[in-house]
Amino acid sequence: MDEGKRKKITAVPASSGLAWVVQSLELLRAQASRLLFIALLMQIILGLVQVPLLGILVVLSIPGLSAGILEAFHVAGKGARPGMHLLFLPLASGNRRGRLFALGALIFAIGIVCISLFIGNTMSGVDEAQLMRLQQGDMEVLYEIDPLFITRLMTAFMLSVAIGGTITFFAIPLIWFRNGRLWSSIGEGMRALIANWKSMLVLGGVLTVVFLPVSMLTGLLLQVSAAGGVASYITTLLMMVLLLMFQLLLFGTQYCAFRQIFPFEEPRQEVDPSSGDDSQLVA
């Protein structure tokens, strides 16, 4: 597609927010195991963020990995079976790879700015050892750190996630599926969000309602896993699957929203649904 053309934005009714959730669940039901394995692979890669130097590369690659999951949903929507290689397809695709890395750098910079603004004056009460333990996932250190620091840290994290999620919601699929330039994709994405604010509001409300029982069940599983023994391993596995399925639901609604608001104008190459080779599906 010509990068200079302005993407056609479709204004959809508010009820579309609920429809996107339903469509996402249908795609998940059709290819639940394959999509779950792709999401699990992504989480394993994100776990490398703790490794020095490599962690920065992992952070920058998040938009590219997200585009890979969106491509998996696109393949599933065509009735084909998404392969694991789709997760890495955007990161191996020429100039779009650079734009996705640039988008990751932008989101990383936004996170640094948010953290600097909120916790800059409270760092004096936290030593380097405590920060290292917190980075490694040691939750016990939370009881040793000033509650004000934790509050500001969580506020900065939620603000950066909100800003980053808003910017990338349509920017990632526009770069990947439409070969859009970075800044034009961000601009068109923001314009689409504003034009469809009612449906986005409904989508947020529905996802919040879905998240409530998920969070309650996760808390219950955490309590069971604390008891130790074989039951702790089983509950941990169930909790991981539950959270991965909710994450996939979010990606599915993102893809369904993009598919309706930015209709595909050019047919993409079809594959035999019974075939396990998805290499022909290149966005």
mmCIF file of C-alpha atoms in Angstrom:
data_model
loop_
_atom_site.group_PDB
_atom_site.id
_atom_site.type_symbol
_atom_site.label_atom_id
_atom_site.label_comp_id
_atom_site.label_asym_id
_atom_site.label_seq_id
_atom_site.Cartn_x
_atom_site.Cartn_y
_atom_site.Cartn_z
ATOM 1 C CA MET A 1 0.000 0.000 0.000
ATOM 2 C CA ASP A 2 1.152 3.512 -0.786
ATOM 3 C CA GLU A 3 2.531 5.043 2.396
ATOM 4 C CA GLY A 4 1.531 8.510 1.239
ATOM 5 C CA LYS A 5 -2.158 7.723 1.095
ATOM 6 C CA ARG A 6 -4.259 8.621 4.084
ATOM 7 C CA LYS A 7 -5.770 5.532 5.644
ATOM 8 C CA LYS A 8 -9.547 5.280 5.383
ATOM 9 C CA ILE A 9 -11.084 5.383 8.850
ATOM 10 C CA THR A 10 -14.516 3.860 9.408
ATOM 11 C CA ALA A 11 -16.733 5.323 12.126
ATOM 12 C CA VAL A 12 -18.403 2.411 13.902
ATOM 13 C CA PRO A 13 -21.317 2.322 16.376
ATOM 14 C CA ALA A 14 -20.724 2.080 20.112
ATOM 15 C CA SER A 15 -21.966 -1.529 20.140
ATOM 16 C CA SER A 16 -18.902 -2.508 18.135
ATOM 17 C CA GLY A 17 -16.895 -2.456 21.368
ATOM 18 C CA LEU A 18 -18.842 -5.476 22.600
ATOM 19 C CA ALA A 19 -18.730 -7.111 19.163
ATOM 20 C CA TRP A 20 -14.920 -6.965 19.129
ATOM 21 C CA VAL A 21 -14.766 -8.899 22.394
ATOM 22 C CA VAL A 22 -17.148 -11.544 21.034
ATOM 23 C CA GLN A 23 -15.177 -11.830 17.775
ATOM 24 C CA SER A 24 -11.929 -12.120 19.729
ATOM 25 C CA LEU A 25 -13.361 -14.968 21.791
ATOM 26 C CA GLU A 26 -14.439 -16.734 18.598
ATOM 27 C CA LEU A 27 -10.921 -16.491 17.167
ATOM 28 C CA LEU A 28 -9.495 -17.760 20.442
ATOM 29 C CA ARG A 29 -11.871 -20.704 20.475
ATOM 30 C CA ALA A 30 -10.924 -21.595 16.881
ATOM 31 C CA GLN A 31 -7.146 -21.644 17.497
ATOM 32 C CA ALA A 32 -6.818 -21.622 21.289
ATOM 33 C CA SER A 33 -3.842 -23.976 21.642
ATOM 34 C CA ARG A 34 -1.720 -22.400 18.888
ATOM 35 C CA LEU A 35 -2.400 -18.838 20.023
ATOM 36 C CA LEU A 36 -1.693 -19.841 23.612
ATOM 37 C CA PHE A 37 1.691 -21.308 22.687
ATOM 38 C CA ILE A 38 2.570 -18.162 20.725
ATOM 39 C CA ALA A 39 1.642 -15.982 23.722
ATOM 40 C CA LEU A 40 3.661 -18.249 26.014
ATOM 41 C CA LEU A 41 6.688 -17.935 23.736
ATOM 42 C CA MET A 42 6.329 -14.154 23.843
ATOM 43 C CA GLN A 43 6.269 -14.194 27.656
ATOM 44 C CA ILE A 44 9.394 -16.348 27.747
ATOM 45 C CA ILE A 45 11.149 -13.809 25.533
ATOM 46 C CA LEU A 46 9.929 -10.932 27.709
ATOM 47 C CA GLY A 47 11.411 -12.748 30.696
ATOM 48 C CA LEU A 48 14.835 -11.987 29.213
ATOM 49 C CA VAL A 49 14.289 -8.311 30.055
ATOM 50 C CA GLN A 50 16.203 -8.960 33.296
ATOM 51 C CA VAL A 51 19.383 -9.774 31.330
ATOM 52 C CA PRO A 52 21.713 -6.737 31.049
ATOM 53 C CA LEU A 53 21.911 -5.179 27.566
ATOM 54 C CA LEU A 54 19.744 -7.925 26.083
ATOM 55 C CA GLY A 55 16.860 -6.621 28.203
ATOM 56 C CA ILE A 56 16.872 -3.284 26.377
ATOM 57 C CA LEU A 57 16.666 -5.069 23.027
ATOM 58 C CA VAL A 58 13.729 -7.103 24.328
ATOM 59 C CA VAL A 59 11.919 -3.929 25.436
ATOM 60 C CA LEU A 60 12.451 -2.321 22.035
ATOM 61 C CA SER A 61 11.126 -5.437 20.290
ATOM 62 C CA ILE A 62 7.773 -5.462 22.146
ATOM 63 C CA PRO A 63 5.853 -3.667 19.342
ATOM 64 C CA GLY A 64 7.315 -6.121 16.817
ATOM 65 C CA LEU A 65 6.328 -9.118 18.934
ATOM 66 C CA SER A 66 2.854 -7.616 19.394
ATOM 67 C CA ALA A 67 2.550 -7.267 15.631
ATOM 68 C CA GLY A 68 3.458 -10.957 15.383
ATOM 69 C CA ILE A 69 0.547 -11.906 17.604
ATOM 70 C CA LEU A 70 -1.769 -9.679 15.568
ATOM 71 C CA GLU A 71 -0.573 -11.505 12.443
ATOM 72 C CA ALA A 72 -1.378 -14.801 14.176
ATOM 73 C CA PHE A 73 -4.924 -13.557 14.791
ATOM 74 C CA HIS A 74 -5.146 -12.504 11.142
ATOM 75 C CA VAL A 75 -4.152 -15.988 10.022
ATOM 76 C CA ALA A 76 -6.630 -17.532 12.475
ATOM 77 C CA GLY A 77 -9.334 -15.243 11.090
ATOM 78 C CA LYS A 78 -8.749 -16.748 7.645
ATOM 79 C CA GLY A 79 -9.356 -20.236 8.989
ATOM 80 C CA ALA A 80 -5.684 -21.233 8.798
ATOM 81 C CA ARG A 81 -3.454 -22.438 11.596
ATOM 82 C CA PRO A 82 -1.019 -19.798 12.903
ATOM 83 C CA GLY A 83 2.544 -21.014 13.240
ATOM 84 C CA MET A 84 5.016 -20.078 15.947
ATOM 85 C CA HIS A 85 7.214 -18.325 13.381
ATOM 86 C CA LEU A 86 4.575 -15.594 12.958
ATOM 87 C CA LEU A 87 5.662 -14.094 16.271
ATOM 88 C CA PHE A 88 9.026 -13.155 14.727
ATOM 89 C CA LEU A 89 7.795 -12.311 11.227
ATOM 90 C CA PRO A 90 7.480 -8.515 11.810
ATOM 91 C CA LEU A 91 10.981 -8.351 13.305
ATOM 92 C CA ALA A 92 12.366 -9.920 10.129
ATOM 93 C CA SER A 93 10.472 -7.754 7.650
ATOM 94 C CA GLY A 94 12.697 -5.079 6.149
ATOM 95 C CA ASN A 95 11.913 -1.430 6.812
ATOM 96 C CA ARG A 96 8.891 -2.166 8.992
ATOM 97 C CA ARG A 97 11.221 -3.760 11.516
ATOM 98 C CA GLY A 98 13.004 -0.427 11.954
ATOM 99 C CA ARG A 99 9.724 1.420 12.458
ATOM 100 C CA LEU A 100 8.548 -1.084 15.056
ATOM 101 C CA PHE A 101 11.858 -0.792 16.916
ATOM 102 C CA ALA A 102 11.551 3.006 16.751
ATOM 103 C CA LEU A 103 8.051 2.744 18.221
ATOM 104 C CA GLY A 104 9.435 0.579 21.007
ATOM 105 C CA ALA A 105 12.107 3.196 21.697
ATOM 106 C CA LEU A 106 9.438 5.893 21.880
ATOM 107 C CA ILE A 107 7.388 3.915 24.409
ATOM 108 C CA PHE A 108 10.540 3.170 26.405
ATOM 109 C CA ALA A 109 11.341 6.893 26.522
ATOM 110 C CA ILE A 110 7.800 7.690 27.669
ATOM 111 C CA GLY A 111 8.193 5.184 30.508
ATOM 112 C CA ILE A 112 11.482 6.743 31.607
ATOM 113 C CA VAL A 113 9.950 10.228 31.589
ATOM 114 C CA CYS A 114 6.938 9.082 33.653
ATOM 115 C CA ILE A 115 9.158 7.364 36.219
ATOM 116 C CA SER A 116 11.467 10.376 36.439
ATOM 117 C CA LEU A 117 8.554 12.738 37.026
ATOM 118 C CA PHE A 118 6.897 10.661 39.732
ATOM 119 C CA ILE A 119 9.690 9.062 41.744
ATOM 120 C CA GLY A 120 12.629 11.389 41.204
ATOM 121 C CA ASN A 121 12.321 12.933 44.702
ATOM 122 C CA THR A 122 11.719 9.640 46.553
ATOM 123 C CA MET A 123 14.737 7.668 45.304
ATOM 124 C CA SER A 124 16.884 8.763 48.253
ATOM 125 C CA GLY A 125 15.070 6.336 50.565
ATOM 126 C CA VAL A 126 15.746 3.300 48.369
ATOM 127 C CA ASP A 127 19.168 1.696 48.062
ATOM 128 C CA GLU A 128 20.567 -0.116 45.040
ATOM 129 C CA ALA A 129 20.216 -3.564 46.625
ATOM 130 C CA GLN A 130 16.491 -3.067 47.156
ATOM 131 C CA LEU A 131 16.032 -1.894 43.576
ATOM 132 C CA MET A 132 17.879 -4.981 42.338
ATOM 133 C CA ARG A 133 15.655 -7.275 44.412
ATOM 134 C CA LEU A 134 12.551 -5.488 43.146
ATOM 135 C CA GLN A 135 13.741 -5.834 39.554
ATOM 136 C CA GLN A 136 14.244 -9.567 40.101
ATOM 137 C CA GLY A 137 10.648 -9.947 41.267
ATOM 138 C CA ASP A 138 11.242 -10.203 45.043
ATOM 139 C CA MET A 139 7.917 -9.011 46.450
ATOM 140 C CA GLU A 140 9.155 -9.136 50.053
ATOM 141 C CA VAL A 141 11.168 -5.983 49.425
ATOM 142 C CA LEU A 142 7.925 -4.036 49.065
ATOM 143 C CA TYR A 143 7.506 -4.172 52.854
ATOM 144 C CA GLU A 144 10.944 -2.606 53.336
ATOM 145 C CA ILE A 145 10.526 0.345 50.953
ATOM 146 C CA ASP A 146 8.796 3.636 51.715
ATOM 147 C CA PRO A 147 5.082 3.249 50.778
ATOM 148 C CA LEU A 148 5.203 6.658 49.075
ATOM 149 C CA PHE A 149 7.838 5.339 46.686
ATOM 150 C CA ILE A 150 5.695 2.272 45.842
ATOM 151 C CA THR A 151 2.618 4.438 45.286
ATOM 152 C CA ARG A 152 4.440 6.784 42.943
ATOM 153 C CA LEU A 153 6.110 3.892 41.155
ATOM 154 C CA MET A 154 2.748 2.215 40.483
ATOM 155 C CA THR A 155 1.267 5.540 39.358
ATOM 156 C CA ALA A 156 4.147 6.096 36.936
ATOM 157 C CA PHE A 157 3.821 2.538 35.640
ATOM 158 C CA MET A 158 0.067 2.793 35.049
ATOM 159 C CA LEU A 159 0.432 6.191 33.386
ATOM 160 C CA SER A 160 3.161 4.958 31.039
ATOM 161 C CA VAL A 161 1.110 1.867 30.168
ATOM 162 C CA ALA A 162 -1.962 4.017 29.469
ATOM 163 C CA ILE A 163 -0.021 6.419 27.236
ATOM 164 C CA GLY A 164 1.877 3.638 25.488
ATOM 165 C CA GLY A 165 -1.251 1.558 24.954
ATOM 166 C CA THR A 166 -3.103 4.518 23.482
ATOM 167 C CA ILE A 167 -0.292 5.351 21.076
ATOM 168 C CA THR A 168 0.347 1.789 19.927
ATOM 169 C CA PHE A 169 -3.237 0.472 19.778
ATOM 170 C CA PHE A 170 -3.589 1.290 16.081
ATOM 171 C CA ALA A 171 -0.014 2.383 15.310
ATOM 172 C CA ILE A 172 1.346 -1.184 15.501
ATOM 173 C CA PRO A 173 -1.181 -2.737 13.074
ATOM 174 C CA LEU A 174 -0.937 0.298 10.760
ATOM 175 C CA ILE A 175 2.832 -0.123 10.517
ATOM 176 C CA TRP A 176 2.608 -3.872 10.059
ATOM 177 C CA PHE A 177 -0.499 -4.445 7.942
ATOM 178 C CA ARG A 178 -0.441 -1.148 6.016
ATOM 179 C CA ASN A 179 3.293 -0.461 5.850
ATOM 180 C CA GLY A 180 2.665 2.969 7.367
ATOM 181 C CA ARG A 181 5.363 5.382 8.458
ATOM 182 C CA LEU A 182 5.925 5.782 12.191
ATOM 183 C CA TRP A 183 4.550 9.265 12.831
ATOM 184 C CA SER A 184 1.739 9.026 10.288
ATOM 185 C CA SER A 185 0.639 5.713 11.845
ATOM 186 C CA ILE A 186 0.605 7.264 15.300
ATOM 187 C CA GLY A 187 -1.380 10.244 13.997
ATOM 188 C CA GLU A 188 -3.893 8.123 12.093
ATOM 189 C CA GLY A 189 -4.247 5.822 15.068
ATOM 190 C CA MET A 190 -5.018 8.686 17.415
ATOM 191 C CA ARG A 191 -7.485 10.097 14.904
ATOM 192 C CA ALA A 192 -9.250 6.733 14.729
ATOM 193 C CA LEU A 193 -9.456 6.505 18.518
ATOM 194 C CA ILE A 194 -11.030 9.957 18.721
ATOM 195 C CA ALA A 195 -13.462 9.251 15.879
ATOM 196 C CA ASN A 196 -14.573 6.028 17.580
ATOM 197 C CA TRP A 197 -14.389 7.078 21.210
ATOM 198 C CA LYS A 198 -17.821 5.660 22.016
ATOM 199 C CA SER A 199 -16.957 2.145 20.849
ATOM 200 C CA MET A 200 -13.595 2.378 22.617
ATOM 201 C CA LEU A 201 -15.356 3.383 25.815
ATOM 202 C CA VAL A 202 -17.667 0.390 25.530
ATOM 203 C CA LEU A 203 -14.683 -1.864 24.816
ATOM 204 C CA GLY A 204 -12.902 -0.603 27.928
ATOM 205 C CA GLY A 205 -16.005 -1.189 30.036
ATOM 206 C CA VAL A 206 -16.505 -4.738 28.751
ATOM 207 C CA LEU A 207 -12.846 -5.634 29.287
ATOM 208 C CA THR A 208 -13.045 -4.235 32.819
ATOM 209 C CA VAL A 209 -16.077 -6.424 33.542
ATOM 210 C CA VAL A 210 -14.207 -9.449 32.155
ATOM 211 C CA PHE A 211 -11.084 -8.611 34.144
ATOM 212 C CA LEU A 212 -12.899 -8.519 37.504
ATOM 213 C CA PRO A 213 -13.606 -12.280 37.729
ATOM 214 C CA VAL A 214 -10.187 -12.984 36.212
ATOM 215 C CA SER A 215 -8.478 -10.968 38.947
ATOM 216 C CA MET A 216 -10.611 -12.588 41.658
ATOM 217 C CA LEU A 217 -9.823 -16.074 40.383
ATOM 218 C CA THR A 218 -6.143 -15.186 40.122
ATOM 219 C CA GLY A 219 -6.134 -14.029 43.745
ATOM 220 C CA LEU A 220 -7.813 -17.277 44.807
ATOM 221 C CA LEU A 221 -5.243 -19.333 42.915
ATOM 222 C CA LEU A 222 -2.434 -17.344 44.551
ATOM 223 C CA GLN A 223 -3.777 -18.246 47.970
ATOM 224 C CA VAL A 224 -3.978 -21.917 47.039
ATOM 225 C CA SER A 225 -0.471 -21.929 45.581
ATOM 226 C CA ALA A 226 0.886 -20.435 48.812
ATOM 227 C CA ALA A 227 -0.002 -23.683 50.578
ATOM 228 C CA GLY A 228 2.821 -25.463 48.758
ATOM 229 C CA GLY A 229 2.954 -29.040 47.551
ATOM 230 C CA VAL A 230 1.737 -30.422 44.248
ATOM 231 C CA ALA A 231 -1.332 -28.186 44.368
ATOM 232 C CA SER A 232 0.868 -25.087 44.147
ATOM 233 C CA TYR A 233 2.341 -26.236 40.818
ATOM 234 C CA ILE A 234 -1.097 -26.993 39.401
ATOM 235 C CA THR A 235 -2.571 -23.665 40.522
ATOM 236 C CA THR A 236 0.449 -21.770 39.201
ATOM 237 C CA LEU A 237 -0.038 -23.413 35.806
ATOM 238 C CA LEU A 238 -3.757 -22.590 35.834
ATOM 239 C CA MET A 239 -3.031 -19.006 36.808
ATOM 240 C CA MET A 240 -0.500 -18.647 33.993
ATOM 241 C CA VAL A 241 -2.971 -20.026 31.424
ATOM 242 C CA LEU A 242 -5.710 -17.734 32.729
ATOM 243 C CA LEU A 243 -3.558 -14.605 32.443
ATOM 244 C CA LEU A 244 -2.279 -15.604 29.001
ATOM 245 C CA MET A 245 -5.827 -16.116 27.751
ATOM 246 C CA PHE A 246 -6.809 -12.660 29.002
ATOM 247 C CA GLN A 247 -3.758 -11.184 27.296
ATOM 248 C CA LEU A 248 -4.770 -12.914 24.057
ATOM 249 C CA LEU A 249 -8.278 -11.510 24.474
ATOM 250 C CA LEU A 250 -6.757 -8.019 24.531
ATOM 251 C CA PHE A 251 -4.739 -8.681 21.379
ATOM 252 C CA GLY A 252 -7.801 -10.176 19.716
ATOM 253 C CA THR A 253 -9.934 -7.116 20.403
ATOM 254 C CA GLN A 254 -7.113 -4.910 19.109
ATOM 255 C CA TYR A 255 -7.029 -6.876 15.844
ATOM 256 C CA CYS A 256 -10.823 -6.968 15.467
ATOM 257 C CA ALA A 257 -11.076 -3.222 16.096
ATOM 258 C CA PHE A 258 -8.374 -2.504 13.527
ATOM 259 C CA ARG A 259 -9.989 -4.812 10.973
ATOM 260 C CA GLN A 260 -13.286 -2.949 11.202
ATOM 261 C CA ILE A 261 -12.043 0.629 11.524
ATOM 262 C CA PHE A 262 -9.307 0.241 8.895
ATOM 263 C CA PRO A 263 -10.853 -2.228 6.406
ATOM 264 C CA PHE A 264 -8.417 -4.204 4.312
ATOM 265 C CA GLU A 265 -8.579 -2.758 0.809
ATOM 266 C CA GLU A 266 -6.273 -5.263 -0.829
ATOM 267 C CA PRO A 267 -6.853 -9.028 -0.687
ATOM 268 C CA ARG A 268 -4.117 -10.953 1.021
ATOM 269 C CA GLN A 269 -2.884 -14.293 -0.237
ATOM 270 C CA GLU A 270 -4.972 -17.230 0.894
ATOM 271 C CA VAL A 271 -3.724 -20.569 2.127
ATOM 272 C CA ASP A 272 -5.324 -23.933 2.463
ATOM 273 C CA PRO A 273 -6.818 -24.028 6.003
ATOM 274 C CA SER A 274 -5.768 -27.652 6.307
ATOM 275 C CA SER A 275 -2.165 -26.770 5.615
ATOM 276 C CA GLY A 276 0.278 -26.243 8.455
ATOM 277 C CA ASP A 277 2.562 -23.995 6.379
ATOM 278 C CA ASP A 278 1.764 -20.339 7.040
ATOM 279 C CA SER A 279 4.873 -18.935 5.390
ATOM 280 C CA GLN A 280 2.819 -17.599 2.457
ATOM 281 C CA LEU A 281 0.998 -15.165 4.701
ATOM 282 C CA VAL A 282 3.287 -12.164 4.708
ATOM 283 C CA ALA A 283 1.650 -8.864 5.565
#
